[in-house]
Amino acid sequence: MKAKVDSIILAYLAGVKMPKQTKKETTAGQVSVNLDAEFRKSNIHEVLDKLDRELIGLKPVKTRINETAALLLVDRVRKQLELSAGAPSLHMCFTGNPGTGKTTVALRISEILHRLGYVREGHLVSVTRDDLVGQYIGHTAPKTKEVIKKAMGGVLFIDEAYYLYKPENERDYGAESIEILLQIMENNREDLVVILAGYKDRMNKFFNSNPGMRSRIAHHIDFPDYGVDELLAIANLMLAEQNYKFSADGEKVFREYIQLRMKLEHFANARSMRNALDRARLRQANRLFAGNKKSLTKIDLMTLEPDDILASRVFQEGKLDDN
Amino acid sequence: MMTNSGNKLTQGQFSFLPPLTDEQISKQIKYALKNNWAIGIEYTDDPHPRNTYWEMFGNPMFDLRDPAGILMEINNCRKIFSSHYVRVTAFDSTRGVESLKMSYIVNRPKKEPGFGLVRQEGEGRLVRYTIHSYATDKSEGERY
């Protein structure tokens, strides 16, 4: 039965139509549940669709999230049939380079968990080391607890979590914070979901020195870097959100820009795209202003031309822009 | 104290009802959070219906979304001050109100000795009446 339920849910998540199931009593006296109704009631397909639409690429991440959602839905159905398996551990770890969408995915996850009833409020509290670790003895515990209390009923997202542990300083207060977190992650599993995020290699080092943390996190999700086409699609999506667009030539030039930019240092995937577009908008405004054209059309105001992008120092000198 | 059997201290909301369960407390907290009131936990071992100045347990809690964190603190306070009175307060900071909107007791000592009536003889045949908690005969911290 479990295998059947799984296949149905996975099929739904893949968008395949399945014949409707109705609640019925089989000869063996086993009650079957209406998975279809359960799936629609939870409304998670909305969130999953949105995730699919708004996040370009990230195939492995999406697959993992779909699988997790399927597991949780099945778990909920199992609970209705009183097949208890204990509260599943939902703490996660997101690894990946900057700008690969970790925070955005965390936001969506909190929404999914909320719809499935695994967190009560579904809000996301995003913190870094500064918010958790105190500056003097006795400061850390209340500070960490304060943050945890705020995140209860939702998701606690700890960005660059490896900074919590500084092995070079044995008197560092980060260890105290980790200890409290571990305790909460174990005892208040139904109140709070913790997501740790950071670069892959440094997170691995962090987990190696904190085996307790590793064993309490069930889901490790790795965010791959984007390719050129994906970055271009992301840029187009960002522009569309702000009511801009590339001209046909502009898009070609921007593709070249991406290829050049990727080779330079401090490349932060989608975040670099956002910054590049912000600078292009600045140049477009200047171009329109300097152009002295009497009347501008709506199209003029919306379109980014090749000149707006070619002015970047990435093209001129092969260096990063200052601003 | 004629209407109050069992010598219970009555103060704030729900004090004539049986003790609130954790679930009921959570719902009350949820209501306070919904109204954006800051929640505080206070304790005392000086029972008097009109003693409103209790000690605070930790800081008041702002900007929370879920009662679980507050319930955690309440249980913490109950553990440390198991034989004290513990209450939960909800402070409304709206201009013009700036006072408590809710206050209810969530923990009591196991045995409450209750209150005695004290008569003070004044001039002539004048008699003043007041109540006195038997518990406060001992010094602070040793009362229950």
Coordinates of C-alpha atoms in Angstrom, one line a residue:
Chain A
M1 CA 0.0 0.0 0.0
K2 CA 2.8 2.3 0.9
A3 CA 4.4 1.9 -2.5
K4 CA 1.1 2.6 -4.2
V5 CA 0.6 5.8 -2.2
D6 CA 4.1 6.9 -3.0
S7 CA 3.6 6.4 -6.7
I8 CA 0.4 8.3 -6.7
I9 CA 1.8 11.3 -4.9
L10 CA 4.9 11.4 -7.0
A11 CA 2.8 11.3 -10.0
Y12 CA 0.8 14.2 -8.7
L13 CA 3.9 16.2 -8.0
A14 CA 5.1 15.5 -11.5
G15 CA 1.8 16.9 -12.7
V16 CA 0.4 13.6 -14.1
K17 CA -3.3 13.1 -13.8
M18 CA -4.3 10.0 -11.9
P19 CA -7.7 8.3 -11.5
K20 CA -9.5 9.6 -8.5
Q21 CA -9.4 7.5 -5.4
T22 CA -12.3 7.4 -3.1
K23 CA -12.5 6.3 0.5
K24 CA -13.6 2.7 0.7
E25 CA -13.6 -0.3 2.9
T26 CA -11.8 -3.3 1.4
T27 CA -12.6 -6.8 2.2
A28 CA -9.7 -7.1 4.6
G29 CA -11.3 -4.3 6.7
Q30 CA -8.5 -1.9 5.9
V31 CA -9.6 1.7 5.4
S32 CA -8.1 3.5 2.5
V33 CA -7.8 7.2 2.4
N34 CA -8.5 9.7 -0.3
L35 CA -5.0 10.9 -1.3
D36 CA -6.4 13.1 -4.0
A37 CA -8.5 15.1 -1.6
E38 CA -5.6 15.3 0.9
F39 CA -3.3 16.6 -1.8
R40 CA -5.7 19.2 -3.0
K41 CA -6.6 20.2 0.6
S42 CA -3.0 21.0 1.4
N43 CA -2.7 23.3 -1.6
I44 CA 1.0 22.5 -1.8
H45 CA 0.9 22.2 -5.6
E46 CA 0.5 26.0 -5.7
V47 CA 3.7 26.4 -3.8
L48 CA 5.5 23.7 -5.8
D49 CA 4.3 25.3 -9.1
K50 CA 5.4 28.7 -7.9
L51 CA 8.8 27.2 -7.0
D52 CA 9.1 25.7 -10.4
R53 CA 8.1 28.9 -12.2
E54 CA 10.1 31.4 -10.2
L55 CA 13.2 29.5 -9.7
I56 CA 15.2 28.8 -12.8
G57 CA 17.3 25.7 -13.0
L58 CA 18.1 24.1 -9.6
K59 CA 16.9 20.7 -10.8
P60 CA 18.4 18.6 -7.9
V61 CA 17.0 21.1 -5.4
K62 CA 13.5 20.9 -6.8
T63 CA 13.6 17.1 -7.0
R64 CA 14.6 17.0 -3.3
I65 CA 11.9 19.3 -2.3
N66 CA 9.3 17.4 -4.3
E67 CA 10.5 14.2 -2.6
T68 CA 10.3 15.8 0.8
A69 CA 6.9 17.1 0.2
A70 CA 5.8 13.7 -0.9
L71 CA 7.2 12.1 2.2
L72 CA 5.4 14.6 4.4
L73 CA 2.1 14.2 2.6
V74 CA 2.3 10.4 2.9
D75 CA 3.3 10.8 6.5
R76 CA 0.2 12.8 7.1
V77 CA -2.0 10.3 5.4
R78 CA -0.3 7.5 7.4
K79 CA -1.2 9.4 10.6
Q80 CA -4.8 9.4 9.6
L81 CA -4.6 5.6 9.5
E82 CA -2.8 5.6 12.8
L83 CA 0.4 4.3 11.4
S84 CA 2.5 6.5 13.6
A85 CA 6.2 6.8 12.7
G86 CA 7.1 9.6 15.1
A87 CA 7.6 13.2 14.1
P88 CA 10.0 13.3 11.1
S89 CA 13.1 15.3 11.5
L90 CA 12.9 18.2 9.2
H91 CA 16.0 20.1 9.9
M92 CA 17.9 20.8 6.7
C93 CA 21.2 22.0 5.5
F94 CA 21.6 24.0 2.3
T95 CA 25.0 24.2 0.7
G96 CA 26.0 26.2 -2.3
N97 CA 27.8 29.2 -3.6
P98 CA 26.4 32.7 -3.0
G99 CA 23.4 33.8 -5.0
T100 CA 22.2 30.3 -5.8
G101 CA 18.8 30.8 -4.2
K102 CA 19.2 29.3 -0.7
T103 CA 17.2 31.9 1.1
T104 CA 14.5 32.0 -1.5
V105 CA 14.1 28.2 -1.3
A106 CA 14.0 28.4 2.5
L107 CA 11.1 30.8 2.2
R108 CA 9.3 28.4 0.0
I109 CA 10.1 25.4 2.2
S110 CA 8.6 27.2 5.2
E111 CA 5.4 27.8 3.2
I112 CA 5.3 24.1 2.1
L113 CA 5.8 23.0 5.7
H114 CA 3.1 25.3 6.9
R115 CA 0.6 24.1 4.3
L116 CA 1.3 20.5 5.3
G117 CA 0.9 21.4 8.9
Y118 CA 4.4 20.7 10.1
V119 CA 4.9 24.2 11.3
R120 CA 2.1 26.3 12.8
E121 CA 2.9 29.8 11.5
G122 CA 5.1 29.3 8.5
H123 CA 7.3 32.4 9.0
L124 CA 11.0 32.5 8.3
V125 CA 13.4 34.0 10.7
S126 CA 16.7 34.6 9.0
V127 CA 19.8 35.1 11.2
T128 CA 23.6 35.0 11.2
R129 CA 26.2 34.5 13.8
D130 CA 25.7 38.1 15.1
D131 CA 22.1 37.4 16.1
L132 CA 22.9 34.3 18.0
V133 CA 26.2 34.8 19.7
G134 CA 26.8 37.3 22.5
Q135 CA 29.7 39.5 23.3
Y136 CA 30.4 38.6 26.9
I137 CA 29.9 35.7 29.3
G138 CA 26.2 35.1 29.9
H139 CA 25.1 37.0 26.9
T140 CA 24.9 34.2 24.4
A141 CA 22.2 32.0 26.0
P142 CA 19.5 34.6 26.3
K143 CA 20.3 36.0 22.9
T144 CA 20.1 32.6 21.2
K145 CA 16.9 31.7 23.1
E146 CA 15.4 35.0 22.1
V147 CA 15.9 34.2 18.4
I148 CA 14.7 30.7 18.9
K149 CA 11.5 32.0 20.6
K150 CA 11.0 34.3 17.7
A151 CA 11.3 31.5 15.2
M152 CA 9.1 29.0 17.0
G153 CA 6.2 27.9 14.9
G154 CA 8.2 28.7 11.8
V155 CA 11.6 28.1 10.3
L156 CA 14.9 29.4 11.6
F157 CA 17.3 30.0 8.8
I158 CA 20.9 30.4 9.9
D159 CA 23.0 31.8 7.1
E160 CA 26.7 31.1 7.0
A161 CA 26.3 28.7 9.9
Y162 CA 29.9 27.6 9.9
Y163 CA 30.8 31.0 11.5
L164 CA 29.1 29.7 14.7
Y165 CA 32.0 27.5 15.4
K166 CA 35.5 29.0 15.6
P167 CA 38.0 26.3 16.4
E168 CA 40.9 28.7 16.6
N169 CA 39.4 30.4 19.6
E170 CA 38.5 27.9 22.4
R171 CA 36.8 30.6 24.4
D172 CA 34.5 31.6 21.6
Y173 CA 30.9 31.8 22.7
G174 CA 29.7 30.2 19.4
A175 CA 29.9 26.7 21.0
E176 CA 27.4 27.7 23.6
S177 CA 25.0 28.8 21.0
I178 CA 25.4 25.5 19.1
E179 CA 24.7 23.6 22.3
I180 CA 21.4 25.4 22.8
L181 CA 20.4 25.0 19.2
L182 CA 21.1 21.2 19.4
Q183 CA 19.0 20.9 22.5
I184 CA 16.1 22.8 20.9
M185 CA 16.4 20.9 17.6
E186 CA 16.0 17.6 19.6
N187 CA 13.4 18.6 22.1
N188 CA 11.2 21.0 20.2
R189 CA 11.0 19.2 16.9
E190 CA 7.4 20.0 16.4
D191 CA 7.8 23.7 17.2
L192 CA 10.7 24.7 15.0
V193 CA 12.6 23.7 11.9
V194 CA 16.2 24.8 11.6
I195 CA 17.9 25.3 8.2
L196 CA 21.6 25.8 8.1
A197 CA 23.1 27.4 5.0
G198 CA 26.6 28.1 3.7
Y199 CA 29.4 27.2 1.4
K200 CA 29.8 23.5 0.9
D201 CA 33.4 22.9 1.9
R202 CA 33.1 25.1 5.0
M203 CA 29.9 23.5 6.0
N204 CA 31.5 20.1 5.7
K205 CA 34.3 21.3 8.0
F206 CA 31.7 22.6 10.4
F207 CA 29.8 19.3 10.5
N208 CA 33.1 17.3 11.0
S209 CA 33.8 19.3 14.1
N210 CA 30.2 19.2 15.3
P211 CA 29.1 15.6 14.8
G212 CA 26.0 16.2 17.0
M213 CA 24.8 18.8 14.4
R214 CA 25.3 16.5 11.5
S215 CA 23.4 13.6 13.0
R216 CA 20.4 15.9 13.8
I217 CA 20.1 17.1 10.2
A218 CA 18.4 14.7 8.0
H219 CA 18.2 16.6 4.7
H220 CA 21.3 17.9 3.0
I221 CA 20.6 19.8 -0.2
D222 CA 23.3 21.0 -2.5
F223 CA 22.6 24.0 -4.7
P224 CA 24.5 23.8 -8.0
D225 CA 25.9 26.9 -9.7
Y226 CA 23.9 28.3 -12.6
G227 CA 24.9 28.0 -16.3
V228 CA 24.9 30.9 -18.7
D229 CA 21.4 30.1 -20.1
E230 CA 20.0 29.9 -16.6
L231 CA 21.5 33.1 -15.6
L232 CA 20.2 34.8 -18.7
A233 CA 16.7 33.5 -17.9
I234 CA 17.0 34.7 -14.3
A235 CA 18.0 38.1 -15.6
N236 CA 15.0 38.2 -17.9
L237 CA 12.8 37.3 -15.0
M238 CA 14.2 40.0 -12.8
L239 CA 13.8 42.6 -15.5
A240 CA 10.2 41.5 -16.2
E241 CA 9.5 42.0 -12.5
Q242 CA 10.7 45.5 -12.7
N243 CA 8.9 46.2 -16.0
Y244 CA 12.1 46.3 -18.1
K245 CA 13.3 44.2 -21.0
F246 CA 16.3 43.7 -23.2
S247 CA 16.3 44.6 -26.8
A248 CA 17.2 41.7 -29.0
D249 CA 20.8 43.0 -29.3
G250 CA 20.9 43.8 -25.6
E251 CA 20.2 40.3 -24.7
K252 CA 23.0 39.0 -26.9
V253 CA 25.4 41.4 -25.3
F254 CA 24.3 40.5 -21.9
R255 CA 25.0 36.9 -22.6
E256 CA 28.5 37.8 -23.5
Y257 CA 28.7 39.9 -20.3
I258 CA 27.6 36.9 -18.3
Q259 CA 30.3 34.7 -19.9
L260 CA 33.0 37.3 -19.1
R261 CA 31.7 38.0 -15.6
M262 CA 31.6 34.4 -14.6
K263 CA 35.4 34.1 -15.1
L264 CA 36.0 37.1 -12.8
E265 CA 36.4 36.9 -9.0
H266 CA 33.5 37.4 -6.5
F267 CA 31.0 36.0 -8.9
A268 CA 27.7 35.5 -6.9
N269 CA 25.4 33.9 -9.5
A270 CA 21.9 35.5 -9.4
R271 CA 23.0 38.3 -7.0
S272 CA 25.7 39.4 -9.6
M273 CA 22.9 39.4 -12.2
R274 CA 20.8 41.7 -10.0
N275 CA 23.7 44.1 -9.5
A276 CA 24.6 44.1 -13.2
L277 CA 21.0 44.9 -14.1
D278 CA 20.9 47.7 -11.5
R279 CA 23.9 49.3 -13.1
A280 CA 22.5 48.8 -16.6
R281 CA 19.3 50.6 -15.5
L282 CA 21.5 53.4 -14.2
R283 CA 23.3 53.7 -17.5
Q284 CA 20.0 53.5 -19.4
A285 CA 18.6 56.4 -17.4
N286 CA 21.8 58.4 -18.2
R287 CA 21.6 57.5 -21.9
L288 CA 18.0 58.7 -22.1
F289 CA 18.8 61.9 -20.3
A290 CA 21.9 62.6 -22.4
G291 CA 20.1 61.6 -25.6
N292 CA 18.0 64.8 -25.5
K293 CA 15.2 63.1 -27.3
K294 CA 12.1 65.2 -27.0
S295 CA 9.5 62.5 -26.5
L296 CA 10.2 59.1 -25.1
T297 CA 7.9 56.2 -25.7
K298 CA 7.0 53.6 -23.2
I299 CA 9.2 51.2 -25.2
D300 CA 12.2 53.5 -24.8
L301 CA 11.7 53.6 -21.1
M302 CA 11.5 49.9 -20.8
T303 CA 14.3 48.7 -23.1
L304 CA 17.9 48.1 -22.1
E305 CA 20.1 48.5 -25.2
P306 CA 23.5 47.0 -25.9
D307 CA 25.2 50.4 -25.0
D308 CA 23.9 50.2 -21.4
I309 CA 25.7 46.9 -20.9
L310 CA 28.8 47.5 -23.1
A311 CA 29.8 50.4 -20.9
S312 CA 30.6 48.1 -18.1
R313 CA 34.2 47.8 -17.1
V314 CA 33.9 44.0 -17.5
F315 CA 34.0 44.7 -21.2
Q316 CA 36.3 47.7 -21.2
E317 CA 39.1 46.5 -19.1
G318 CA 38.1 43.0 -18.0
K319 CA 37.7 44.3 -14.5
L320 CA 34.8 44.5 -12.1
D321 CA 32.6 47.6 -11.9
D322 CA 33.2 49.8 -9.0
N323 CA 29.7 50.4 -7.9
Chain B
M1 CA -12.9 34.6 51.3
M2 CA -16.3 33.1 51.8
T3 CA -16.8 32.3 48.1
N4 CA -13.3 31.0 47.7
S5 CA -13.0 27.5 48.9
G6 CA -9.5 26.1 49.4
N7 CA -7.9 29.4 50.5
K8 CA -6.8 30.1 46.9
L9 CA -5.3 33.4 46.0
T10 CA -7.6 35.1 43.6
Q11 CA -6.1 37.7 41.4
G12 CA -6.4 38.5 37.7
Q13 CA -8.3 36.5 35.2
F14 CA -9.6 32.9 35.6
S15 CA -8.5 32.7 39.2
F16 CA -11.8 31.2 40.4
L17 CA -11.6 28.5 37.7
P18 CA -9.6 25.3 38.0
P19 CA -6.0 25.7 37.0
L20 CA -5.5 26.2 33.2
T21 CA -3.9 23.4 31.3
D22 CA -0.9 24.1 29.0
E23 CA -3.2 23.9 26.0
Q24 CA -5.5 26.5 27.5
I25 CA -2.6 28.7 28.4
S26 CA -1.3 28.4 24.8
K27 CA -4.7 29.6 23.5
Q28 CA -4.7 32.6 25.8
I29 CA -1.2 33.5 24.7
K30 CA -2.1 33.1 21.1
Y31 CA -4.9 35.6 21.7
A32 CA -2.5 38.1 23.2
L33 CA 0.0 37.6 20.4
K34 CA -2.7 38.2 17.9
N35 CA -3.3 41.6 19.5
N36 CA 0.4 42.4 19.5
W37 CA 0.7 42.6 23.2
A38 CA 4.0 42.0 24.9
I39 CA 4.0 39.0 27.2
G40 CA 5.8 38.9 30.5
I41 CA 6.2 36.2 33.1
E42 CA 6.2 37.2 36.8
Y43 CA 6.5 35.4 40.1
T44 CA 6.1 36.1 43.8
D45 CA 5.7 34.5 47.1
D46 CA 3.9 37.4 48.7
P47 CA 0.3 36.6 48.1
H48 CA -2.2 39.3 48.5
P49 CA -5.1 40.0 46.2
R50 CA -3.8 43.6 45.8
N51 CA -0.1 42.9 45.5
T52 CA 0.4 43.8 41.9
Y53 CA 4.2 44.3 42.0
W54 CA 5.6 40.9 41.2
E55 CA 9.2 40.0 40.1
M56 CA 9.8 39.6 36.4
F57 CA 11.1 36.3 35.1
G58 CA 13.4 37.4 32.2
N59 CA 12.5 40.2 29.9
P60 CA 9.1 40.8 28.4
M61 CA 8.7 39.0 25.1
F62 CA 8.0 41.0 21.9
D63 CA 7.6 40.2 18.3
L64 CA 6.8 36.5 18.8
R65 CA 4.5 34.6 16.5
D66 CA 3.9 31.3 18.3
P67 CA 3.0 30.5 21.9
A68 CA 5.5 27.6 22.1
G69 CA 8.4 29.8 23.0
I70 CA 6.5 31.5 25.8
L71 CA 5.2 28.2 27.1
M72 CA 8.8 27.0 27.2
E73 CA 9.7 30.0 29.4
I74 CA 6.6 29.5 31.6
N75 CA 7.7 25.9 32.2
N76 CA 11.2 27.1 32.9
C77 CA 9.9 29.5 35.5
R78 CA 7.6 26.8 37.0
K79 CA 10.7 24.6 37.4
I80 CA 12.8 27.2 39.1
F81 CA 10.0 28.7 41.3
S82 CA 7.9 25.6 41.7
S83 CA 6.5 26.8 45.0
H84 CA 5.8 30.4 44.0
Y85 CA 2.9 32.0 42.3
V86 CA 3.7 32.5 38.6
R87 CA 1.5 34.7 36.4
V88 CA 1.5 35.6 32.7
T89 CA 0.8 39.2 31.8
A90 CA 0.1 40.8 28.4
F91 CA 1.0 44.5 28.1
D92 CA -0.7 46.7 25.5
S93 CA 1.6 49.5 24.5
T94 CA -1.0 51.4 22.5
R95 CA -0.9 55.1 23.3
G96 CA -3.5 56.0 25.9
V97 CA -3.7 52.4 27.1
E98 CA -0.2 51.5 28.1
S99 CA -1.1 49.0 30.7
L100 CA -1.8 45.3 31.2
K101 CA -4.7 43.8 29.2
M102 CA -4.4 40.3 30.6
S103 CA -3.0 38.8 33.7
Y104 CA -3.6 35.2 35.0
I105 CA -1.9 32.9 37.4
V106 CA -0.3 29.8 35.9
N107 CA 1.4 28.3 38.9
R108 CA 0.6 28.1 42.6
P109 CA 2.3 26.6 45.7
K110 CA 1.0 23.2 46.5
K111 CA -0.4 24.3 49.8
E112 CA -1.9 27.7 50.2
P113 CA -2.5 28.4 53.9
G114 CA -5.0 31.2 53.1
F115 CA -5.8 34.5 54.7
G116 CA -6.8 35.5 58.2
L117 CA -8.9 38.4 59.2
V118 CA -7.0 41.0 61.3
R119 CA -8.9 43.4 63.5
Q120 CA -7.2 46.6 64.6
E121 CA -8.8 48.5 67.5
G122 CA -8.8 52.2 67.0
E123 CA -9.9 55.1 69.1
G124 CA -13.2 54.7 70.8
R125 CA -15.0 51.6 69.6
L126 CA -13.5 51.9 66.0
V127 CA -12.3 48.7 64.5
R128 CA -10.4 48.4 61.2
Y129 CA -10.3 45.2 59.3
T130 CA -7.7 43.8 57.0
I131 CA -6.6 40.5 55.7
H132 CA -3.3 38.9 56.3
S133 CA -1.7 35.9 54.5
Y134 CA -0.5 33.2 56.9
A135 CA 2.3 32.5 54.5
T136 CA 3.9 35.9 54.9
D137 CA 4.7 35.2 58.6
K138 CA 7.9 33.6 57.4
S139 CA 10.6 35.5 55.6
E140 CA 10.8 35.7 51.8
G141 CA 11.9 32.6 50.0
E142 CA 10.9 30.3 52.9
R143 CA 7.1 30.8 52.7
Y144 CA 6.1 27.7 50.9

